Every structure is written in structure tokens, then in C-alpha cells.
CSV table of C-alpha atoms and ligand atoms in Angstrom, one decimal:
chain,number,residue,atom,x,y,z
A,14,MET,CA,21.9,-64.7,-115.1
A,15,PHE,CA,21.6,-61.4,-117.0
A,16,ASN,CA,20.2,-61.8,-120.5
A,17,ILE,CA,19.5,-58.7,-122.4
A,18,ASN,CA,16.7,-60.4,-124.2
A,19,ASN,CA,14.8,-60.6,-120.9
A,20,ILE,CA,14.9,-56.9,-120.3
A,21,ILE,CA,14.8,-55.1,-123.7
A,22,ARG,CA,11.4,-53.7,-124.7
A,23,PRO,CA,9.9,-55.7,-127.6
A,24,ASN,CA,9.2,-52.6,-129.6
A,25,VAL,CA,12.8,-51.5,-129.2
A,26,LYS,CA,14.1,-54.9,-130.2
A,27,ALA,CA,11.9,-54.9,-133.3
A,28,MET,CA,12.5,-51.4,-134.5
A,29,LYS,CA,15.1,-50.1,-137.0
A,30,ALA,CA,17.2,-47.2,-135.9
A,31,TYR,CA,17.2,-43.9,-137.8
A,32,SER,CA,20.0,-43.8,-140.2
A,33,SER,CA,21.4,-40.3,-140.4
A,34,ALA,CA,23.5,-39.0,-143.3
A,35,ARG,CA,26.6,-39.0,-141.0
A,36,ASP,CA,26.0,-42.6,-140.1
A,37,GLU,CA,25.7,-43.8,-143.6
A,38,PHE,CA,28.9,-42.1,-144.8
A,39,GLN,CA,31.4,-41.6,-142.0
A,40,GLU,CA,34.7,-41.0,-143.7
A,41,ILE,CA,36.1,-37.5,-143.0
A,42,ASN,CA,38.0,-36.2,-146.0
A,43,ASP,CA,38.4,-32.5,-146.8
A,44,ASP,CA,38.4,-33.3,-150.5
A,45,TYR,CA,34.9,-34.7,-150.5
A,46,ILE,CA,31.9,-32.6,-151.4
A,47,PHE,CA,29.1,-33.3,-148.9
A,48,LEU,CA,25.7,-33.0,-150.4
A,49,ASP,CA,24.0,-35.6,-148.3
A,50,ALA,CA,22.6,-33.9,-145.2
A,51,ASN,CA,20.8,-30.8,-146.5
A,52,GLU,CA,23.2,-28.7,-144.5
A,53,ASN,CA,24.1,-25.1,-145.5
A,54,PRO,CA,27.3,-25.4,-147.5
A,55,PHE,CA,28.8,-22.0,-146.6
A,56,PRO,CA,31.5,-22.3,-144.0
A,57,SER,CA,30.8,-21.4,-140.4
A,58,PRO,CA,32.1,-23.2,-137.3
A,59,TYR,CA,28.9,-25.2,-137.0
A,60,ASN,CA,27.3,-25.6,-140.4
A,61,ARG,CA,27.8,-29.4,-140.4
A,62,TYR,CA,25.9,-31.9,-138.3
A,63,PRO,CA,27.9,-33.2,-135.4
A,64,ASP,CA,29.4,-36.8,-135.4
A,65,PRO,CA,26.4,-38.9,-134.2
A,66,GLN,CA,28.8,-41.4,-132.7
A,67,GLN,CA,31.2,-38.8,-131.1
A,68,ARG,CA,34.1,-41.0,-132.1
A,69,ALA,CA,36.9,-38.6,-131.3
A,70,LEU,CA,35.5,-37.7,-127.9
A,71,LYS,CA,34.9,-41.4,-127.1
A,72,GLN,CA,38.5,-42.2,-128.0
A,73,VAL,CA,39.6,-39.7,-125.3
A,74,LEU,CA,37.2,-41.1,-122.8
A,75,SER,CA,38.2,-44.7,-123.7
A,76,ASP,CA,41.9,-43.9,-123.1
A,77,LYS,CA,41.2,-42.1,-119.9
A,78,HIS,CA,39.0,-44.8,-118.4
A,79,GLY,CA,40.5,-47.9,-120.0
A,80,VAL,CA,37.0,-48.8,-121.3
A,81,GLY,CA,36.3,-49.8,-124.9
A,82,LYS,CA,34.6,-47.2,-127.1
A,83,LYS,CA,31.7,-49.6,-127.7
A,84,GLN,CA,31.1,-49.6,-123.9
A,85,ILE,CA,30.4,-45.9,-123.9
A,86,ILE,CA,27.3,-43.9,-124.8
A,87,LEU,CA,27.1,-40.1,-124.3
A,88,GLY,CA,24.0,-38.1,-123.5
A,89,ASN,CA,22.9,-34.5,-123.4
A,90,GLY,CA,23.6,-34.6,-119.7
A,91,SER,CA,23.2,-37.7,-117.5
A,92,ASP,CA,19.5,-37.0,-117.6
A,93,GLU,CA,19.2,-38.0,-121.2
A,94,VAL,CA,20.9,-41.3,-120.8
A,95,LEU,CA,18.8,-42.0,-117.7
A,96,ASP,CA,15.8,-41.5,-119.8
A,97,LEU,CA,17.1,-43.8,-122.6
A,98,LEU,CA,17.5,-46.5,-120.0
A,99,PHE,CA,13.8,-46.3,-119.2
A,100,ARG,CA,12.8,-46.1,-122.8
A,101,ALA,CA,15.0,-49.1,-123.8
A,102,PHE,CA,14.1,-51.5,-121.0
A,103,CYS,CA,10.9,-50.5,-119.2
A,104,ASN,CA,7.5,-51.2,-120.5
A,105,PRO,CA,5.1,-48.4,-119.6
A,106,GLU,CA,2.3,-49.4,-117.1
A,107,ILE,CA,3.9,-52.8,-116.6
A,108,ASP,CA,7.4,-52.7,-115.4
A,109,ASN,CA,9.0,-51.2,-112.3
A,110,VAL,CA,12.3,-49.9,-111.1
A,111,ILE,CA,13.8,-49.5,-107.6
A,112,GLY,CA,15.6,-46.4,-106.3
A,113,ILE,CA,17.0,-45.6,-102.9
A,114,SER,CA,15.8,-42.7,-100.8
A,115,PRO,CA,17.0,-40.1,-100.1
A,116,SER,CA,18.7,-39.8,-103.5
A,117,TYR,CA,18.8,-37.8,-106.8
A,118,GLY,CA,15.2,-36.8,-107.7
A,119,MET,CA,15.5,-37.4,-111.5
A,120,TYR,CA,15.2,-41.2,-111.3
A,121,GLN,CA,11.6,-40.9,-110.0
A,122,VAL,CA,10.7,-38.0,-112.3
A,123,LEU,CA,11.8,-40.1,-115.3
A,124,ALA,CA,9.9,-43.1,-114.0
A,125,ASN,CA,6.8,-41.0,-113.7
A,126,LEU,CA,7.3,-39.6,-117.1
A,127,ASN,CA,7.7,-43.0,-118.6
A,128,ALA,CA,4.7,-44.5,-116.7
A,129,ILE,CA,7.0,-46.9,-114.7
A,130,GLU,CA,6.3,-47.7,-111.1
A,131,TYR,CA,9.1,-46.4,-108.8
A,132,ARG,CA,9.7,-48.5,-105.7
A,133,LYS,CA,11.6,-46.7,-103.0
A,134,SER,CA,14.0,-48.3,-100.6
A,135,LEU,CA,15.0,-46.2,-97.6
A,136,LEU,CA,18.7,-46.0,-96.7
A,137,GLN,CA,19.6,-46.9,-93.2
A,138,PRO,CA,19.2,-43.8,-90.9
A,139,GLU,CA,22.4,-41.9,-89.9
A,140,GLU,CA,25.0,-43.7,-92.0
A,141,PHE,CA,22.9,-43.7,-95.1
A,142,SER,CA,23.9,-47.2,-96.2
A,143,LEU,CA,21.9,-49.5,-98.4
A,144,ASN,CA,19.4,-51.9,-97.0
A,145,VAL,CA,20.2,-54.8,-99.5
A,146,ASN,CA,17.5,-57.1,-98.1
A,147,ASP,CA,14.8,-54.5,-98.4
A,148,ILE,CA,15.8,-53.8,-102.0
A,149,LEU,CA,15.8,-57.5,-102.9
A,150,SER,CA,12.4,-57.9,-101.3
A,151,LYS,CA,11.1,-55.3,-103.7
A,152,VAL,CA,12.3,-57.0,-106.8
A,153,ASP,CA,9.9,-59.0,-108.9
A,154,GLU,CA,9.7,-60.3,-112.5
A,155,GLN,CA,8.8,-56.8,-113.7
A,156,THR,CA,11.8,-55.0,-112.0
A,157,LYS,CA,14.2,-53.9,-114.7
A,158,LEU,CA,16.5,-51.3,-113.1
A,159,ILE,CA,17.9,-50.5,-109.7
A,160,PHE,CA,19.3,-47.0,-109.3
A,161,LEU,CA,22.2,-46.5,-106.9
A,162,CYS,CA,24.1,-43.3,-106.5
A,163,SER,CA,27.6,-43.3,-105.1
A,164,PRO,CA,28.7,-41.0,-103.7
A,165,ASN,CA,25.0,-40.4,-103.1
A,166,ASN,CA,23.2,-37.1,-103.5
A,167,PRO,CA,22.2,-35.5,-101.1
A,168,THR,CA,24.0,-37.5,-98.4
A,169,GLY,CA,27.4,-37.1,-99.9
A,170,GLN,CA,28.9,-40.5,-99.1
A,171,TYR,CA,29.8,-43.6,-101.0
A,172,LEU,CA,27.6,-46.6,-100.8
A,173,ASP,CA,29.3,-49.8,-99.6
A,174,ASP,CA,31.1,-51.7,-102.3
A,175,ASN,CA,30.1,-55.1,-100.9
A,176,ASP,CA,26.4,-54.1,-100.8
A,177,ILE,CA,26.6,-53.0,-104.5
A,178,GLU,CA,28.3,-56.2,-105.4
A,179,LYS,CA,25.5,-58.3,-103.7
A,180,LEU,CA,22.9,-56.5,-105.8
A,181,LEU,CA,24.9,-57.0,-109.0
A,182,ASN,CA,25.1,-60.7,-108.2
A,183,LEU,CA,21.5,-61.3,-107.1
A,184,PHE,CA,19.5,-59.0,-109.3
A,185,HIS,CA,19.1,-60.0,-113.0
A,186,GLY,CA,18.2,-56.6,-114.4
A,187,LEU,CA,20.5,-53.6,-114.7
A,188,VAL,CA,22.1,-52.0,-111.7
A,189,VAL,CA,22.8,-48.3,-112.5
A,190,VAL,CA,25.6,-46.8,-110.4
A,191,ASP,CA,25.4,-43.1,-110.7
A,192,GLU,CA,28.9,-41.6,-110.1
A,193,ALA,CA,28.2,-38.0,-110.7
A,194,TYR,CA,30.5,-37.1,-107.8
A,195,ILE,CA,33.2,-39.9,-108.2
A,196,ASP,CA,35.9,-37.4,-109.0
A,197,PHE,CA,35.8,-35.8,-105.5
A,198,GLY,CA,36.5,-39.0,-103.6
A,199,ASN,CA,39.3,-41.4,-103.8
A,200,LYS,CA,37.7,-44.7,-104.8
A,201,PRO,CA,38.0,-46.1,-108.2
A,202,SER,CA,35.0,-46.1,-110.5
A,203,TRP,CA,32.8,-49.1,-110.9
A,204,ASN,CA,33.6,-48.9,-114.6
A,205,LYS,CA,36.7,-51.0,-113.8
A,206,LYS,CA,34.3,-53.9,-113.1
A,207,LEU,CA,32.3,-53.9,-116.3
A,208,SER,CA,33.8,-57.2,-117.5
A,209,SER,CA,32.8,-59.0,-114.3
A,210,TYR,CA,29.2,-57.8,-114.3
A,211,PRO,CA,27.3,-57.7,-117.6
A,212,ASN,CA,24.3,-56.1,-115.7
A,213,LEU,CA,26.4,-53.1,-114.5
A,214,VAL,CA,26.0,-49.7,-116.0
A,215,VAL,CA,28.0,-46.7,-114.6
A,216,LEU,CA,27.0,-43.1,-115.1
A,217,GLN,CA,29.3,-40.1,-114.9
A,218,THR,CA,29.0,-36.5,-115.9
A,219,LEU,CA,31.1,-33.5,-116.8
A,220,SER,CA,28.7,-31.3,-115.0
A,221,LYS,CA,30.4,-31.3,-111.6
A,222,ALA,CA,34.2,-31.9,-111.3
A,223,TYR,CA,34.8,-30.8,-114.9
A,224,GLY,CA,32.9,-27.5,-114.6
A,225,MET,CA,30.8,-28.1,-117.8
A,226,ALA,CA,27.2,-28.2,-116.5
A,227,GLY,CA,26.2,-25.7,-119.1
A,228,LEU,CA,27.4,-27.8,-122.0
A,229,ARG,CA,25.5,-31.0,-121.0
A,230,LEU,CA,27.6,-34.1,-121.3
A,231,GLY,CA,26.7,-37.3,-119.5
A,232,ILE,CA,28.6,-40.6,-119.9
A,233,LEU,CA,27.3,-44.1,-119.5
A,234,PHE,CA,29.6,-47.1,-119.4
A,235,GLY,CA,28.1,-50.5,-119.9
A,236,ASN,CA,28.5,-53.8,-121.7
A,237,GLU,CA,28.5,-53.6,-125.5
A,238,GLU,CA,25.0,-55.2,-125.8
A,239,VAL,CA,23.4,-52.7,-123.5
A,240,ILE,CA,25.2,-49.8,-125.1
A,241,SER,CA,24.2,-50.9,-128.6
A,242,VAL,CA,20.5,-51.0,-127.6
A,243,LEU,CA,20.8,-47.4,-126.2
A,244,ASN,CA,22.6,-46.3,-129.3
A,245,LYS,CA,19.8,-47.6,-131.4
A,246,ILE,CA,17.2,-45.3,-129.7
A,247,LYS,CA,19.2,-42.2,-128.9
A,248,PRO,CA,18.5,-39.0,-130.8
A,249,PRO,CA,21.0,-39.1,-133.7
A,250,TYR,CA,22.7,-35.8,-133.1
A,251,ASN,CA,22.3,-35.6,-129.3
A,252,ILE,CA,25.8,-34.2,-128.5
A,253,ASN,CA,26.4,-30.9,-130.3
A,254,GLN,CA,29.8,-30.3,-132.0
A,255,TYR,CA,30.9,-27.5,-129.6
A,256,THR,CA,30.4,-29.8,-126.6
A,257,GLN,CA,32.3,-32.6,-128.4
A,258,ASP,CA,35.2,-30.4,-129.1
A,259,PHE,CA,35.3,-28.6,-125.8
A,260,ALA,CA,35.0,-31.7,-123.7
A,261,GLN,CA,37.9,-33.3,-125.5
A,262,LYS,CA,40.1,-30.3,-124.6
A,263,CYS,CA,38.9,-30.4,-121.0
A,264,LEU,CA,39.6,-34.1,-120.6
A,265,ILE,CA,43.0,-33.9,-122.3
A,266,ASP,CA,44.1,-31.0,-120.1
A,267,LYS,CA,44.3,-33.0,-116.9
A,268,THR,CA,46.1,-30.4,-114.8
A,269,TYR,CA,43.2,-28.1,-115.1
A,270,SER,CA,40.5,-30.5,-113.9
A,271,GLU,CA,42.9,-32.0,-111.3
A,272,SER,CA,43.6,-28.6,-109.8
A,273,LEU,CA,39.9,-27.8,-109.6
A,274,ILE,CA,39.1,-31.0,-107.9
A,275,ASN,CA,42.0,-30.7,-105.4
A,276,LEU,CA,41.0,-27.2,-104.6
A,277,LEU,CA,37.3,-28.1,-104.1
A,278,SER,CA,38.2,-31.1,-101.9
A,279,LYS,CA,40.4,-28.9,-99.7
A,280,GLU,CA,37.7,-26.3,-99.5
A,281,ARG,CA,35.2,-29.0,-98.6
A,282,GLU,CA,37.3,-30.1,-95.6
A,283,LEU,CA,37.8,-26.6,-94.4
A,284,LEU,CA,34.1,-25.8,-94.7
A,285,SER,CA,33.1,-29.0,-93.0
A,286,LYS,CA,35.4,-28.2,-90.0
A,287,SER,CA,34.1,-24.7,-89.7
A,288,LEU,CA,30.5,-25.6,-90.0
A,289,ILE,CA,30.7,-27.7,-86.9
A,290,HIS,CA,31.3,-24.6,-84.9
A,291,VAL,CA,28.2,-22.7,-86.1
A,292,ASN,CA,25.9,-22.8,-83.0
A,293,PHE,CA,22.7,-24.0,-84.8
A,294,VAL,CA,24.5,-26.7,-86.8
A,295,GLU,CA,23.8,-30.0,-85.1
A,296,LYS,CA,25.6,-32.4,-87.4
A,297,VAL,CA,27.9,-32.2,-90.4
A,298,PHE,CA,27.8,-35.4,-92.4
A,299,PRO,CA,31.1,-36.7,-93.9
A,300,SER,CA,31.3,-36.0,-97.7
A,301,ASP,CA,33.1,-37.6,-100.6
A,302,SER,CA,31.5,-35.1,-103.0
A,303,ASN,CA,31.5,-31.4,-103.7
A,304,PHE,CA,28.7,-30.7,-101.3
A,305,ILE,CA,28.0,-31.0,-97.6
A,306,LEU,CA,24.9,-32.1,-95.9
A,307,ILE,CA,24.3,-30.6,-92.5
A,308,LYS,CA,21.6,-31.0,-89.9
A,309,VAL,CA,20.4,-27.7,-88.2
A,310,ASP,CA,17.9,-26.7,-85.6
A,311,ASN,CA,15.3,-25.5,-88.1
A,312,ALA,CA,16.1,-26.0,-91.8
A,313,ASN,CA,13.2,-23.9,-93.2
A,314,LYS,CA,14.2,-20.9,-91.0
A,315,ARG,CA,17.9,-21.1,-91.7
A,316,TYR,CA,17.3,-21.6,-95.5
A,317,GLN,CA,15.1,-18.5,-95.6
A,318,GLN,CA,17.6,-16.4,-93.6
A,319,LEU,CA,20.3,-17.3,-96.0
A,320,VAL,CA,18.1,-16.3,-99.0
A,321,GLU,CA,17.6,-12.9,-97.4
A,322,LYS,CA,21.3,-12.6,-97.3
A,323,GLY,CA,21.6,-13.5,-101.0
A,324,ILE,CA,23.0,-17.0,-100.4
A,325,ILE,CA,21.1,-19.9,-102.0
A,326,ILE,CA,21.6,-23.4,-100.7
A,327,ARG,CA,19.3,-26.5,-101.0
A,328,ASN,CA,16.7,-27.2,-98.3
A,329,ARG,CA,16.4,-31.0,-98.1
A,330,THR,CA,14.1,-31.1,-95.0
A,331,ASN,CA,11.3,-32.8,-96.9
A,332,ASP,CA,13.6,-35.7,-98.2
A,333,ASP,CA,13.4,-39.0,-96.4
A,334,LEU,CA,15.7,-39.2,-93.4
A,335,CYS,CA,16.8,-35.6,-94.0
A,336,GLU,CA,14.6,-33.7,-91.5
A,337,ASP,CA,16.1,-30.3,-90.9
A,338,CYS,CA,18.9,-30.9,-93.3
A,339,LEU,CA,20.5,-28.5,-95.7
A,340,ARG,CA,22.7,-29.3,-98.6
A,341,ILE,CA,25.5,-26.8,-99.3
A,342,THR,CA,27.6,-26.9,-102.5
A,343,VAL,CA,31.3,-26.1,-101.9
A,344,GLY,CA,32.0,-22.8,-103.6
A,345,THR,CA,35.2,-20.8,-104.1
A,346,GLU,CA,37.3,-19.9,-101.0
A,347,GLU,CA,35.7,-16.5,-101.0
A,348,GLU,CA,32.1,-17.8,-101.3
A,349,ASN,CA,32.6,-20.3,-98.5
A,350,ARG,CA,34.1,-17.6,-96.3
A,351,LYS,CA,31.1,-15.4,-96.9
A,352,LEU,CA,28.7,-18.2,-96.2
A,353,LEU,CA,30.4,-18.9,-92.9
A,354,LYS,CA,30.4,-15.3,-91.9
A,355,VAL,CA,26.7,-15.0,-92.6
A,356,PHE,CA,26.0,-18.3,-90.8
A,357,LYS,CA,27.9,-17.2,-87.7
A,358,GLY,CA,26.0,-13.9,-87.7
A,359,LEU,CA,22.5,-15.5,-87.7
A,360,SER,CA,20.4,-15.7,-84.5
B,427,LIG,C1,24.2,-33.5,-110.8
B,427,LIG,C2,23.9,-34.9,-110.9
B,427,LIG,C3,23.9,-35.5,-112.2
B,427,LIG,C4,24.3,-34.8,-113.4
B,427,LIG,O1,23.3,-34.6,-114.3
B,427,LIG,P1,23.7,-33.9,-115.7
B,427,LIG,O2,22.4,-34.1,-116.4
B,427,LIG,O3,24.8,-34.8,-116.3
B,427,LIG,O4,24.1,-32.5,-115.4
B,427,LIG,C5,23.6,-36.9,-112.3
B,427,LIG,N1,23.3,-37.6,-111.2
B,427,LIG,C6,23.3,-37.0,-109.9
B,427,LIG,C7,23.1,-37.9,-108.7
B,427,LIG,C8,23.6,-35.7,-109.8
B,427,LIG,O5,23.6,-35.1,-108.6
């Protein structure tokens, strides 16, 4: 069974969290005089430190997802919360984590940064599904985290729910399901299953569907024990006040995000269908995300040709199982039309 005491780092368990001025006195009252945080007293939109617990924003997220506020931690992008997972649960030079390949590159970068061994499990060729037995064979006493990404980047497709469930049942560390692209598909989030699986953490971001990549807001859902450990070690003021305010507005205005998502999903289908007809495109992989992976005759050549025409896509030919594959982000209608026009003109 999952027991947080088996995975928390001893130094993290023993340490005391930093107590910020805003943590010690939280009540917001315009009549108070705040002389506790060495801020500049003269009014400007941002002279005060931001709420370290982001309570108003978490309330909006809690309502939207039906998840308790204590089951949410926010990061300066997903990358910050991913790093917190390593720092909370993985002992440098001792522990290991498992990730799938091909997948998002940051898991391995963060493992390297934190001196944690990164064990790679190849997806099954062509359909890019999990090899559950292979993952389980890589687990040992020192394995703390398994990183799954669904829909996966760069392959664009969901991982199988039953496979994820098997890992949740059989692995006693944390299973991280990165749902950066969840909004573009039509499956429910794994955050609905938090009460069934105490070792499940679910990562989402406002960088993709919500169009806020520049503001940096990553969201991690997990059981209260896990979240409280991460809260203990996070930088106190990691989400700036502008991001907290703006994100609330974006999340509350559902019609805006929903229309963006619908538009991009439609454009993705159109683009997928048209890409099949480009003569050097050998395969267009199905996508539940806002990008499309294609296999071409010669990825290096096609990538370079596009750069010369001023169109930048991602060359994934050096990723496992992605030989001669390119990853194309779905753009606006006009951008996609231009891409296709350039593609069709290449020889
Ligand atoms: C884009 C992406 C993210 C988002 O990272 P942020 O730091 O929140 O911008 C996370 N995971 C995957 C798999 C991604 O592709």
C-alpha cells in the first residue's frame, strides 16, 4: 500500500517550512495597516506580496474540477511542480524514477538536475501504448515516481486507462499523470479518481488550452498528504499576483477557453486530413492534443526546408520510435493554411 512515510525524503520530513509574513497573518482587511513584510507602502498594483497559498485562485479551480482546495498545489509552470516532486520524494544519488519514451523531455532533465537515476520504458511501436510489464520490471525499492503523460507528447494520444490503473494498483510510489493536453480530447481527467488512488497525482497547465504559457501556471492535484509535503517546500511566493488574478478571470470566463479549444480541435482535424495528401508525408498519427505527429520521408530535410520558408515546427527524429517524425503545433486557420501551402510546394 501507498504510505507517504515510505517515500518522503528524511530531510524534508524533518525540516520546518519557511513562514512568510503573509502566512502568519492571512486576514485581508482594508482597515489594517500592514507593516509586517517590508513591502513598499505606497500604492501600486503590485506593491504587496502575492497570496502564498493562492486561496482565491484555488477556490475557482476547486469549483471547476470538483477537487478540494487542499488537494491542489500551483507552480510557476508545470515544470516547477515537477521539480518539487523530485525534491520532496527522491534522495539524490540513491533513488530512481521511471518515465516512458518517447515523452516530454523535462522529466529526464529534472531527474538529471536532482541526481536521480531516470529509467526509460519504451512505448510499444506504432500505437505508442504503455508496456506495463516492462515498467513494473524496472521498479525496485528505490523507485519513487513513475511519469506518464496522457495525451502523450510528442505522440499526441491518450495512454490506455486500464494500463494506468494497473500501475496505480501495483506500484507503491507516486504515479504522475501529466495531462497538459487533456482539454483537447474528450476523456475526463484522472483527477476524478483521486479518492480511489492515494498514490495518484495529476498535472495540468494553463499553458496550452488556456493560452497562458507566458504567465506560467501549472496545477498539481493529489491527495492532501502529498500536497502538504509539496506546500512545505515550495518557494513561498511562487505564483505572482498578476498570474493569480488573470488566471481566475480566464477560468471563470468559460466561453472564451471553450471556443479556443473547439476551434483548435476543428483545425487539428482539418490539418490532419490535409496532411495525409502531402506527397512526402507517410503517416499522420491520430491526435487528442493540439499538435500532430507525422512521419515523413526525411525529417531533417523537411524540417530545414520549412525553416527556410519561415515556418518552425519540431523535428522529433532523434526521439525513440520517432524516426523521421515531425511534430506540428496546430496554429490559426491562416497559419495552418500557409503551412499546407508551403508543404505542398516542397520537392
Ligand atoms: C507543455 C507541457 C507542459 C507544460 O509545462 P508548463 O511548465 O506548465 O508550461 C507540461 N507537460 C507536458 C507534457 C507538456 O507538453
